[in-house]
Amino acid sequence: MALSARLELRQSQSLVMTPQLMQAIKLLQLSNMDLVTYIEQELERNPLLERADDGEADAPILEPTDADLPARADTPDWFETEGAPSSERVSNVLDTDIGNVYPDDTGQPERQALDVGALAGGDWSSVGRGGTGEDYSLESFVAGEISLGDHLAEQLAVAVTDPVLRLIGHDLIDQVDEAGYLRADLAATAERLGASLSQVEKVLALLQTFEPTGICARNLAECLALQLAEKNRLDPAMQTLIAHLELLARRDLAALKRLCGVDDEDLGDMIKEILALDPKPGHAFGSTQVQTVVPDVMVQPAADGGWTVELNTDTLPKVLVNQTYYAEVSKTARDEEKTYLGECFQSANWLTKSLDQRAKTILKVATEIVRQQDGFLTHGVAHLRPLNLRMIADAIGMHESTVSRVTSNKYMATTRGIFELKYFFTSSIASSEGGDAHSAEAVRHRIRQLIDGETADDVLSDDTLVKMLRDDGIDIARRTVAKYREALRIPSSVQRRRLKQLAGA
């Protein structure tokens, strides 16, 4: 076969990731709070963008006509090659299959492991607060929350006058974590500071007398022991109980009674005292700033018995394209200035269209979610239907990747609380009677209801739960029940029976 050169004319379609397309994709997956930050950056960069006033917010954004667009000779090279963007291109650009370009992270967050404090029966977690403002007003100083390190440093300044011991104290305070525990090797600290181990231990003993009680402990047992000693309740039996917290976590009451030498009543009182303590005293001075969840979509009951779905316009940024300023400046601008103005005008025009398309897409997806999950909004979590991205995408005529981006980092405010949009997407569990499938979240809710209604004489095992769920029409395996129960942080039937017997003693 001879080799020769020839010309061929082919026609094909392909997806080109233009800067405008990437901007539309980026805006779609941003939350309202992140979108505000992005718009602020664009307002600083683009002189043709301006923030809409309250009076202009309700007015429609004027779309530029062909006469307003810059002349072809004044446009930049990329504008000539890609062509002028039309309203149809902006409207359809978000419905394109772009899943391979920006893969989605649709996995669920992993469950946190249960610590000894939680196993002992107490929810001993707290949320830290903190942060300072930029204005140094009197109100800011009064309302400001002191950190744990500053609180301990103030007490150290009063309790210690020796500069050497004070230096050791500050070093130890710097190694205290947010929960109030000292995560330091005393021998290594002494060697690093050039001090004796006895000096470091002496300073540590002093720090452990500071407020809050139990601070600077090296483990949970020492933290609880410090608090019990403060209450004058650290007797030999209590010391033995503190030394065997792993037995308490397993609810092995028989072994604890044998080791402590007490009866059921005394052991019950001792455990109640343990549960009343604070295993993380440092959390009262936490410095983690908590960001309030602001809903993107508001759902309210309608007069006709349905639901009204609307965007939270209070958090949506409102921008306009200043066409008057562009028209005035472009008349006297030079060629280079006209090119820059053309780029700014084109970018501002795309941004306003992308914001409008983003709002319409979010509202369309949220409305379909509300329609699919009407039972949950009306009757509660037991009526949550199985739902996935494909069902929503097929119903509204969009691609799954678009629905995935819309539901990321977006929240919906309903009469039952504020939920992330991804909360409404749950896996399905088949019905034992051949009817509609059940939502996994609804099944977990049913398992919790059954366990909450059990008594000390009739504790439900996992096998019993499987039988009761199948009687309710839910075809589920025993290992699935155990997985859901552990995800809900519910102990096994043996542990629950011990706890109920202890509570009734």
Short mmCIF file of C-alpha atoms in Angstrom, two decimals:
data_model
loop_
_atom_site.label_atom_id
_atom_site.label_comp_id
_atom_site.label_asym_id
_atom_site.label_seq_id
_atom_site.Cartn_x
_atom_site.Cartn_y
_atom_site.Cartn_z
CA MET A 1 0.00 0.00 0.00
CA ALA A 2 1.54 3.31 -1.09
CA LEU A 3 1.84 6.17 1.33
CA SER A 4 0.42 9.46 0.16
CA ALA A 5 -0.83 12.76 1.54
CA ARG A 6 -4.48 13.69 1.13
CA LEU A 7 -7.05 16.10 2.52
CA GLU A 8 -10.14 14.95 4.40
CA LEU A 9 -13.09 16.93 5.74
CA ARG A 10 -14.68 15.54 8.90
CA GLN A 11 -17.48 16.85 11.07
CA SER A 12 -17.68 15.95 14.75
CA GLN A 13 -19.00 17.22 18.05
CA SER A 14 -16.97 17.44 21.24
CA LEU A 15 -17.16 19.09 24.61
CA VAL A 16 -14.68 21.94 25.00
CA MET A 17 -13.99 23.11 28.55
CA THR A 18 -14.08 26.84 27.93
CA PRO A 19 -13.45 29.28 30.78
CA GLN A 20 -17.15 30.12 30.76
CA LEU A 21 -18.16 26.47 31.12
CA MET A 22 -15.73 25.96 33.99
CA GLN A 23 -17.11 29.06 35.69
CA ALA A 24 -20.68 27.78 35.39
CA ILE A 25 -19.69 24.42 36.84
CA LYS A 26 -17.83 26.08 39.70
CA LEU A 27 -20.76 28.33 40.59
CA LEU A 28 -23.18 25.42 40.53
CA GLN A 29 -21.42 23.44 43.24
CA LEU A 30 -20.69 26.38 45.55
CA SER A 31 -22.83 27.00 48.61
CA ASN A 32 -24.43 30.41 49.06
CA MET A 33 -21.78 31.45 51.59
CA ASP A 34 -18.93 30.42 49.27
CA LEU A 35 -20.70 32.10 46.37
CA VAL A 36 -20.73 35.42 48.24
CA THR A 37 -16.95 35.20 48.65
CA TYR A 38 -16.50 34.44 44.95
CA ILE A 39 -18.72 37.36 43.90
CA GLU A 40 -16.80 39.73 46.14
CA GLN A 41 -13.60 38.77 44.34
CA GLU A 42 -15.25 39.35 40.96
CA LEU A 43 -16.52 42.76 42.07
CA GLU A 44 -12.99 43.81 42.91
CA ARG A 45 -11.59 42.48 39.62
CA ASN A 46 -14.25 43.58 37.12
CA PRO A 47 -15.07 47.33 36.92
CA LEU A 48 -18.28 46.66 34.96
CA LEU A 49 -19.84 44.63 37.79
CA GLU A 50 -21.63 46.40 40.60
CA ARG A 51 -23.55 45.27 43.63
CA ALA A 52 -27.31 45.66 43.28
CA ASP A 53 -29.01 47.91 45.80
CA ASP A 54 -32.07 46.78 47.71
CA GLY A 55 -34.29 48.78 45.39
CA GLU A 56 -32.69 47.23 42.32
CA ALA A 57 -32.65 43.69 43.63
CA ASP A 58 -36.20 42.96 42.51
CA ALA A 59 -35.70 44.53 39.09
CA PRO A 60 -34.85 42.17 36.24
CA ILE A 61 -31.28 42.14 35.04
CA LEU A 62 -31.07 43.66 31.58
CA GLU A 63 -29.51 41.32 29.07
CA PRO A 64 -27.22 43.02 26.56
CA THR A 65 -28.35 43.23 23.00
CA ASP A 66 -26.21 42.74 19.92
CA ALA A 67 -25.77 46.51 19.72
CA ASP A 68 -24.27 46.59 23.20
CA LEU A 69 -21.66 43.95 22.43
CA PRO A 70 -18.21 45.18 21.42
CA ALA A 71 -17.28 45.19 17.78
CA ARG A 72 -15.61 42.07 16.41
CA ALA A 73 -12.37 43.94 15.83
CA ASP A 74 -12.26 45.02 19.47
CA THR A 75 -12.73 41.60 20.97
CA PRO A 76 -9.92 39.42 22.26
CA ASP A 77 -8.65 36.37 20.40
CA TRP A 78 -10.36 33.80 22.59
CA PHE A 79 -13.69 35.55 22.03
CA GLU A 80 -13.28 35.35 18.25
CA THR A 81 -12.47 31.65 18.19
CA GLU A 82 -15.21 30.53 20.56
CA GLY A 83 -17.91 32.87 19.34
CA ALA A 84 -20.24 35.11 21.23
CA PRO A 85 -22.07 33.26 24.01
CA SER A 86 -25.81 33.09 23.61
CA SER A 87 -28.53 32.59 26.21
CA GLU A 88 -29.13 29.06 24.93
CA ARG A 89 -25.48 28.12 25.40
CA VAL A 90 -25.55 29.35 28.99
CA SER A 91 -28.85 27.60 29.69
CA ASN A 92 -27.75 24.27 28.26
CA VAL A 93 -24.15 24.28 29.45
CA LEU A 94 -25.01 22.93 32.89
CA ASP A 95 -26.92 19.97 31.51
CA THR A 96 -23.89 18.61 29.67
CA ASP A 97 -22.38 15.29 30.68
CA ILE A 98 -19.31 16.55 32.50
CA GLY A 99 -19.00 13.80 35.07
CA ASN A 100 -15.62 12.70 33.73
CA VAL A 101 -14.24 16.22 33.84
CA TYR A 102 -15.06 16.98 37.45
CA PRO A 103 -15.65 13.69 39.30
CA ASP A 104 -18.01 13.90 42.24
CA ASP A 105 -17.34 12.76 45.77
CA THR A 106 -20.64 11.13 46.58
CA GLY A 107 -19.42 8.99 49.45
CA GLN A 108 -20.91 9.27 52.88
CA PRO A 109 -18.82 10.43 55.84
CA GLU A 110 -17.46 7.68 57.98
CA ARG A 111 -18.80 7.19 61.46
CA GLN A 112 -16.66 8.35 64.35
CA ALA A 113 -15.36 5.69 66.71
CA LEU A 114 -16.90 5.55 70.18
CA ASP A 115 -14.59 6.52 73.03
CA VAL A 116 -14.51 5.16 76.57
CA GLY A 117 -16.58 8.05 77.88
CA ALA A 118 -19.35 7.36 75.38
CA LEU A 119 -19.22 3.64 76.10
CA ALA A 120 -19.66 4.39 79.76
CA GLY A 121 -23.08 5.79 78.93
CA GLY A 122 -22.58 9.54 78.72
CA ASP A 123 -22.59 11.88 75.77
CA TRP A 124 -19.63 13.92 76.98
CA SER A 125 -19.00 15.98 73.88
CA SER A 126 -19.27 19.74 73.72
CA VAL A 127 -18.80 22.37 71.06
CA GLY A 128 -16.02 24.87 71.47
CA ARG A 129 -16.56 28.47 70.66
CA GLY A 130 -14.19 31.27 70.10
CA GLY A 131 -12.89 33.76 67.62
CA THR A 132 -12.28 37.44 67.78
CA GLY A 133 -13.53 40.31 65.70
CA GLU A 134 -11.60 43.00 63.93
CA ASP A 135 -13.09 45.92 65.90
CA TYR A 136 -11.52 46.56 69.28
CA SER A 137 -14.65 47.79 71.00
CA LEU A 138 -15.53 47.35 74.65
CA GLU A 139 -18.31 44.96 73.73
CA SER A 140 -15.83 42.75 71.85
CA PHE A 141 -13.61 42.36 74.90
CA VAL A 142 -16.55 41.71 77.21
CA ALA A 143 -18.09 39.11 74.91
CA GLY A 144 -14.80 37.46 73.94
CA GLU A 145 -14.20 33.95 75.25
CA ILE A 146 -10.89 33.18 76.90
CA SER A 147 -8.94 30.20 75.63
CA LEU A 148 -7.88 27.25 77.79
CA GLY A 149 -4.18 28.16 77.51
CA ASP A 150 -4.79 31.76 78.61
CA HIS A 151 -6.95 30.57 81.50
CA LEU A 152 -4.23 28.26 82.77
CA ALA A 153 -1.50 30.85 82.19
CA GLU A 154 -3.36 33.37 84.36
CA GLN A 155 -3.58 30.90 87.23
CA LEU A 156 0.09 29.96 86.77
CA ALA A 157 1.14 33.61 87.06
CA VAL A 158 -0.57 33.84 90.45
CA ALA A 159 0.46 30.45 91.83
CA VAL A 160 4.17 30.39 90.80
CA THR A 161 6.77 33.08 91.37
CA ASP A 162 9.90 31.04 90.61
CA PRO A 163 10.85 31.87 86.97
CA VAL A 164 12.23 28.36 86.39
CA LEU A 165 9.06 26.64 87.53
CA ARG A 166 6.97 29.17 85.64
CA LEU A 167 8.89 28.37 82.45
CA ILE A 168 8.23 24.66 82.95
CA GLY A 169 4.57 25.42 83.60
CA HIS A 170 4.17 27.39 80.38
CA ASP A 171 5.83 24.59 78.42
CA LEU A 172 3.44 22.01 79.88
CA ILE A 173 0.43 24.26 79.22
CA ASP A 174 1.45 24.49 75.57
CA GLN A 175 1.23 20.69 75.36
CA VAL A 176 -2.34 20.50 76.71
CA ASP A 177 -4.86 19.59 73.99
CA GLU A 178 -8.35 21.01 73.50
CA ALA A 179 -9.91 18.36 75.73
CA GLY A 180 -7.64 19.39 78.62
CA TYR A 181 -5.27 16.42 78.57
CA LEU A 182 -1.49 16.71 78.79
CA ARG A 183 0.01 14.89 75.81
CA ALA A 184 3.64 15.09 76.87
CA ASP A 185 6.40 12.77 78.04
CA LEU A 186 7.59 14.25 81.33
CA ALA A 187 11.06 12.72 81.03
CA ALA A 188 11.49 14.09 77.50
CA THR A 189 10.21 17.48 78.60
CA ALA A 190 12.66 17.58 81.50
CA GLU A 191 15.56 16.67 79.24
CA ARG A 192 14.58 19.24 76.63
CA LEU A 193 14.25 22.03 79.20
CA GLY A 194 17.36 21.02 81.12
CA ALA A 195 15.37 20.54 84.33
CA SER A 196 15.06 17.62 86.69
CA LEU A 197 12.17 15.19 86.42
CA SER A 198 11.13 16.00 89.99
CA GLN A 199 10.73 19.69 89.07
CA VAL A 200 8.52 18.86 86.08
CA GLU A 201 6.41 16.49 88.20
CA LYS A 202 6.09 19.16 90.88
CA VAL A 203 4.82 21.71 88.36
CA LEU A 204 2.42 19.17 86.86
CA ALA A 205 0.98 18.40 90.28
CA LEU A 206 0.39 22.14 90.72
CA LEU A 207 -1.25 22.49 87.31
CA GLN A 208 -3.63 19.67 88.15
CA THR A 209 -5.01 21.75 91.01
CA PHE A 210 -6.10 24.54 88.63
CA GLU A 211 -9.60 25.16 87.37
CA PRO A 212 -11.40 23.46 85.75
CA THR A 213 -10.99 20.40 87.93
CA GLY A 214 -9.42 17.47 86.10
CA ILE A 215 -7.28 19.61 83.83
CA CYS A 216 -3.77 18.52 82.74
CA ALA A 217 -4.54 14.85 83.34
CA ARG A 218 -2.57 12.36 81.29
CA ASN A 219 -5.42 9.91 80.75
CA LEU A 220 -9.12 9.49 81.43
CA ALA A 221 -8.61 7.61 84.72
CA GLU A 222 -6.40 10.39 86.12
CA CYS A 223 -8.90 13.05 84.98
CA LEU A 224 -11.78 11.34 86.76
CA ALA A 225 -9.64 10.70 89.83
CA LEU A 226 -8.78 14.41 90.13
CA GLN A 227 -12.45 15.35 90.04
CA LEU A 228 -13.40 12.72 92.58
CA ALA A 229 -10.57 13.81 94.88
CA GLU A 230 -11.89 17.38 94.68
CA LYS A 231 -15.25 16.05 95.94
CA ASN A 232 -13.55 13.90 98.61
CA ARG A 233 -15.01 10.76 97.03
CA LEU A 234 -11.81 8.99 95.97
CA ASP A 235 -12.04 6.07 98.40
CA PRO A 236 -10.36 2.68 97.75
CA ALA A 237 -13.46 1.22 96.10
CA MET A 238 -13.72 4.18 93.74
CA GLN A 239 -10.00 3.98 92.96
CA THR A 240 -10.46 0.36 91.96
CA LEU A 241 -13.39 1.27 89.74
CA ILE A 242 -11.39 4.04 88.08
CA ALA A 243 -8.52 1.63 87.46
CA HIS A 244 -10.85 -0.78 85.60
CA LEU A 245 -12.75 1.53 83.26
CA GLU A 246 -12.49 -1.06 80.50
CA LEU A 247 -14.77 -3.33 82.53
CA LEU A 248 -17.22 -0.47 82.95
CA ALA A 249 -17.19 0.08 79.20
CA ARG A 250 -18.07 -3.60 78.67
CA ARG A 251 -20.78 -3.42 81.38
CA ASP A 252 -19.13 -6.30 83.24
CA LEU A 253 -20.83 -5.47 86.53
CA ALA A 254 -20.12 -8.82 88.15
CA ALA A 255 -16.36 -8.38 87.80
CA LEU A 256 -16.55 -4.80 89.09
CA LYS A 257 -18.50 -5.86 92.19
CA ARG A 258 -15.96 -8.56 92.90
CA LEU A 259 -12.97 -6.23 92.48
CA CYS A 260 -14.45 -3.28 94.39
CA GLY A 261 -15.98 -5.41 97.13
CA VAL A 262 -19.40 -3.69 96.96
CA ASP A 263 -22.97 -4.77 96.35
CA ASP A 264 -25.31 -3.83 93.51
CA GLU A 265 -26.63 -0.70 95.19
CA ASP A 266 -23.21 0.72 96.04
CA LEU A 267 -21.88 -0.07 92.57
CA GLY A 268 -24.85 1.69 90.99
CA ASP A 269 -24.21 4.82 93.07
CA MET A 270 -20.53 4.78 92.15
CA ILE A 271 -21.27 4.50 88.44
CA LYS A 272 -23.73 7.38 88.65
CA GLU A 273 -21.02 9.51 90.24
CA ILE A 274 -18.64 8.58 87.42
CA LEU A 275 -21.20 9.51 84.76
CA ALA A 276 -21.77 12.89 86.40
CA LEU A 277 -18.10 13.86 85.89
CA ASP A 278 -16.65 15.72 82.91
CA PRO A 279 -14.13 13.57 81.00
CA LYS A 280 -13.12 16.51 78.77
CA PRO A 281 -12.86 19.57 81.00
CA GLY A 282 -10.93 21.55 78.42
CA HIS A 283 -13.89 21.73 76.04
CA ALA A 284 -15.41 24.47 78.18
CA PHE A 285 -12.66 26.72 76.78
CA GLY A 286 -12.63 25.37 73.23
CA SER A 287 -11.44 27.78 70.56
CA THR A 288 -13.00 26.08 67.54
CA GLN A 289 -15.25 28.50 65.72
CA VAL A 290 -18.60 27.01 64.75
CA GLN A 291 -20.08 28.22 61.49
CA THR A 292 -23.86 28.43 61.47
CA VAL A 293 -25.56 26.50 58.70
CA VAL A 294 -27.47 28.88 56.44
CA PRO A 295 -30.17 27.16 54.34
CA ASP A 296 -30.08 27.66 50.57
CA VAL A 297 -33.69 26.60 50.05
CA MET A 298 -36.78 27.36 52.15
CA VAL A 299 -39.73 24.92 52.22
CA GLN A 300 -43.00 25.99 53.82
CA PRO A 301 -46.54 24.53 53.85
CA ALA A 302 -48.83 25.97 51.18
CA ALA A 303 -52.46 26.88 51.58
CA ASP A 304 -53.59 24.10 49.25
CA GLY A 305 -51.91 21.41 51.35
CA GLY A 306 -48.76 21.22 49.27
CA TRP A 307 -45.38 22.84 49.77
CA THR A 308 -43.88 26.15 48.72
CA VAL A 309 -40.24 25.92 47.63
CA GLU A 310 -38.21 29.10 47.25
CA LEU A 311 -34.58 30.15 47.35
CA ASN A 312 -33.16 31.94 50.36
CA THR A 313 -32.67 35.27 48.63
CA ASP A 314 -31.17 36.85 51.75
CA THR A 315 -27.94 34.95 51.17
CA LEU A 316 -27.86 35.15 47.37
CA PRO A 317 -25.49 37.80 46.00
CA LYS A 318 -27.07 40.29 43.61
CA VAL A 319 -24.93 41.86 40.89
CA LEU A 320 -25.65 43.95 37.80
CA VAL A 321 -23.74 44.76 34.64
CA ASN A 322 -23.17 48.51 34.39
CA GLN A 323 -23.86 48.92 30.67
CA THR A 324 -24.05 52.71 30.94
CA TYR A 325 -20.51 52.95 32.22
CA TYR A 326 -19.31 50.55 29.52
CA ALA A 327 -20.99 52.57 26.75
CA GLU A 328 -19.50 55.84 27.95
CA VAL A 329 -15.95 54.57 28.42
CA SER A 330 -15.79 52.56 25.21
CA LYS A 331 -16.45 55.68 23.13
CA THR A 332 -13.12 57.29 24.04
CA ALA A 333 -11.08 54.17 24.77
CA ARG A 334 -8.05 53.16 22.74
CA ASP A 335 -7.67 49.76 21.09
CA GLU A 336 -5.97 48.08 24.05
CA GLU A 337 -8.50 49.58 26.45
CA LYS A 338 -11.38 48.42 24.26
CA THR A 339 -9.97 44.89 24.32
CA TYR A 340 -9.83 44.96 28.13
CA LEU A 341 -13.34 46.41 28.35
CA GLY A 342 -14.61 43.73 25.98
CA GLU A 343 -13.17 40.98 28.20
CA CYS A 344 -14.69 42.56 31.32
CA PHE A 345 -18.05 43.03 29.64
CA GLN A 346 -18.08 39.46 28.39
CA SER A 347 -17.06 38.07 31.80
CA ALA A 348 -19.66 40.12 33.64
CA ASN A 349 -22.37 39.08 31.19
CA TRP A 350 -21.51 35.40 31.61
CA LEU A 351 -21.44 35.73 35.39
CA THR A 352 -24.94 37.20 35.62
CA LYS A 353 -26.33 34.55 33.29
CA SER A 354 -24.57 31.77 35.22
CA LEU A 355 -25.98 33.06 38.51
CA ASP A 356 -29.46 33.08 37.06
CA GLN A 357 -29.07 29.57 35.67
CA ARG A 358 -27.63 28.36 38.98
CA ALA A 359 -30.65 29.65 40.88
CA LYS A 360 -33.09 28.03 38.45
CA THR A 361 -31.26 24.68 38.58
CA ILE A 362 -31.14 24.58 42.39
CA LEU A 363 -34.83 25.47 42.60
CA LYS A 364 -35.74 22.79 40.05
CA VAL A 365 -33.79 20.07 41.89
CA ALA A 366 -35.11 21.12 45.32
CA THR A 367 -38.70 21.16 44.06
CA GLU A 368 -38.38 17.61 42.76
CA ILE A 369 -36.83 16.44 46.05
CA VAL A 370 -39.75 17.93 47.95
CA ARG A 371 -42.19 16.21 45.59
CA GLN A 372 -40.45 12.86 46.05
CA GLN A 373 -40.14 13.18 49.85
CA ASP A 374 -43.58 14.64 50.57
CA GLY A 375 -44.25 11.82 53.03
CA PHE A 376 -41.19 12.72 55.11
CA LEU A 377 -42.17 16.39 55.29
CA THR A 378 -45.73 15.52 56.27
CA HIS A 379 -45.36 12.51 58.58
CA GLY A 380 -41.69 12.23 59.56
CA VAL A 381 -38.60 10.14 58.95
CA ALA A 382 -40.50 6.85 58.99
CA HIS A 383 -41.97 7.84 55.61
CA LEU A 384 -38.66 8.74 53.95
CA ARG A 385 -38.62 7.15 50.50
CA PRO A 386 -35.62 5.53 48.82
CA LEU A 387 -34.11 8.07 46.44
CA ASN A 388 -31.01 8.35 44.27
CA LEU A 389 -29.51 10.88 41.88
CA ARG A 390 -30.76 9.11 38.77
CA MET A 391 -34.39 9.35 39.86
CA ILE A 392 -34.13 13.12 40.29
CA ALA A 393 -32.11 13.53 37.08
CA ASP A 394 -34.64 11.57 35.00
CA ALA A 395 -37.57 13.50 36.49
CA ILE A 396 -36.19 16.96 35.67
CA GLY A 397 -34.32 16.06 32.48
CA MET A 398 -30.78 16.70 33.71
CA HIS A 399 -27.64 14.66 34.09
CA GLU A 400 -26.74 12.93 37.35
CA SER A 401 -23.51 14.93 37.59
CA THR A 402 -25.51 18.17 37.57
CA VAL A 403 -27.82 16.92 40.33
CA SER A 404 -24.82 15.78 42.35
CA ARG A 405 -23.22 19.23 42.16
CA VAL A 406 -26.47 20.96 43.05
CA THR A 407 -26.95 18.83 46.17
CA SER A 408 -23.38 19.30 47.42
CA ASN A 409 -22.97 21.79 50.28
CA LYS A 410 -26.60 22.91 49.96
CA TYR A 411 -29.11 22.89 52.81
CA MET A 412 -32.89 22.92 52.93
CA ALA A 413 -34.93 24.47 55.75
CA THR A 414 -38.15 22.55 56.39
CA THR A 415 -40.74 22.38 59.14
CA ARG A 416 -38.78 19.41 60.54
CA GLY A 417 -35.42 21.16 60.65
CA ILE A 418 -32.52 22.00 58.36
CA PHE A 419 -31.17 19.12 56.28
CA GLU A 420 -28.45 18.81 53.69
CA LEU A 421 -29.91 18.00 50.30
CA LYS A 422 -27.90 14.78 50.20
CA TYR A 423 -29.75 13.64 53.35
CA PHE A 424 -32.82 12.86 51.24
CA PHE A 425 -30.87 10.38 49.09
CA THR A 426 -30.94 7.01 50.85
CA SER A 427 -30.54 3.43 49.75
CA SER A 428 -33.52 1.13 49.53
CA ILE A 429 -34.40 -2.05 51.40
CA ALA A 430 -36.74 -4.49 49.73
CA SER A 431 -40.22 -5.15 51.05
CA SER A 432 -40.98 -8.66 52.24
CA GLU A 433 -44.50 -8.42 50.80
CA GLY A 434 -43.45 -7.28 47.34
CA GLY A 435 -44.61 -3.67 47.81
CA ASP A 436 -42.64 -0.44 47.67
CA ALA A 437 -39.10 -0.53 48.99
CA HIS A 438 -38.22 1.09 52.31
CA SER A 439 -35.66 3.82 52.88
CA ALA A 440 -32.57 2.83 54.88
CA GLU A 441 -32.98 5.95 57.03
CA ALA A 442 -36.59 5.00 57.79
CA VAL A 443 -35.49 1.48 58.76
CA ARG A 444 -32.86 2.90 61.14
CA HIS A 445 -35.54 5.11 62.67
CA ARG A 446 -37.80 2.07 63.12
CA ILE A 447 -34.98 0.11 64.82
CA ARG A 448 -34.44 2.97 67.26
CA GLN A 449 -38.16 3.12 68.01
CA LEU A 450 -38.31 -0.61 68.78
CA ILE A 451 -35.27 -0.46 71.07
CA ASP A 452 -36.53 2.64 72.87
CA GLY A 453 -39.77 0.82 73.65
CA GLU A 454 -38.16 -2.30 75.15
CA THR A 455 -38.14 -3.07 78.88
CA ALA A 456 -35.55 -4.61 81.20
CA ASP A 457 -37.45 -7.91 81.15
CA ASP A 458 -37.85 -7.95 77.38
CA VAL A 459 -34.65 -6.72 75.72
CA LEU A 460 -34.76 -7.20 71.96
CA SER A 461 -31.94 -9.15 70.35
CA ASP A 462 -30.89 -8.57 66.75
CA ASP A 463 -32.72 -11.74 65.68
CA THR A 464 -35.90 -10.50 67.37
CA LEU A 465 -35.54 -7.15 65.64
CA VAL A 466 -35.22 -8.93 62.28
CA LYS A 467 -38.45 -10.85 62.94
CA MET A 468 -40.33 -7.71 64.01
CA LEU A 469 -39.13 -5.76 60.99
CA ARG A 470 -40.16 -8.56 58.64
CA ASP A 471 -43.58 -8.57 60.28
CA ASP A 472 -43.73 -4.88 59.34
CA GLY A 473 -42.94 -5.76 55.73
CA ILE A 474 -39.20 -4.97 55.77
CA ASP A 475 -36.98 -7.69 54.32
CA ILE A 476 -33.67 -7.21 56.13
CA ALA A 477 -30.77 -9.42 57.18
CA ARG A 478 -29.47 -9.76 60.73
CA ARG A 479 -26.04 -8.35 59.85
CA THR A 480 -27.74 -5.27 58.39
CA VAL A 481 -29.67 -4.76 61.63
CA ALA A 482 -26.44 -5.05 63.61
CA LYS A 483 -24.72 -2.57 61.27
CA TYR A 484 -27.54 -0.04 61.62
CA ARG A 485 -27.65 -0.49 65.41
CA GLU A 486 -23.91 0.12 65.70
CA ALA A 487 -24.20 3.18 63.44
CA LEU A 488 -26.83 4.54 65.82
CA ARG A 489 -24.42 3.88 68.72
CA ILE A 490 -26.83 1.52 70.42
CA PRO A 491 -25.19 -1.20 72.56
CA SER A 492 -25.88 -4.88 72.07
CA SER A 493 -28.81 -6.58 73.79
CA VAL A 494 -26.51 -8.00 76.52
CA GLN A 495 -25.10 -4.57 77.34
CA ARG A 496 -28.55 -2.94 77.27
CA ARG A 497 -29.91 -5.56 79.66
CA ARG A 498 -27.11 -4.85 82.14
CA LEU A 499 -27.73 -1.12 81.92
CA LYS A 500 -31.47 -1.48 82.48
CA GLN A 501 -30.89 -3.79 85.43
CA LEU A 502 -28.45 -1.28 86.89
CA ALA A 503 -30.90 1.59 86.39
CA GLY A 504 -33.65 -0.36 88.13
CA ALA A 505 -31.42 -1.41 91.06
#
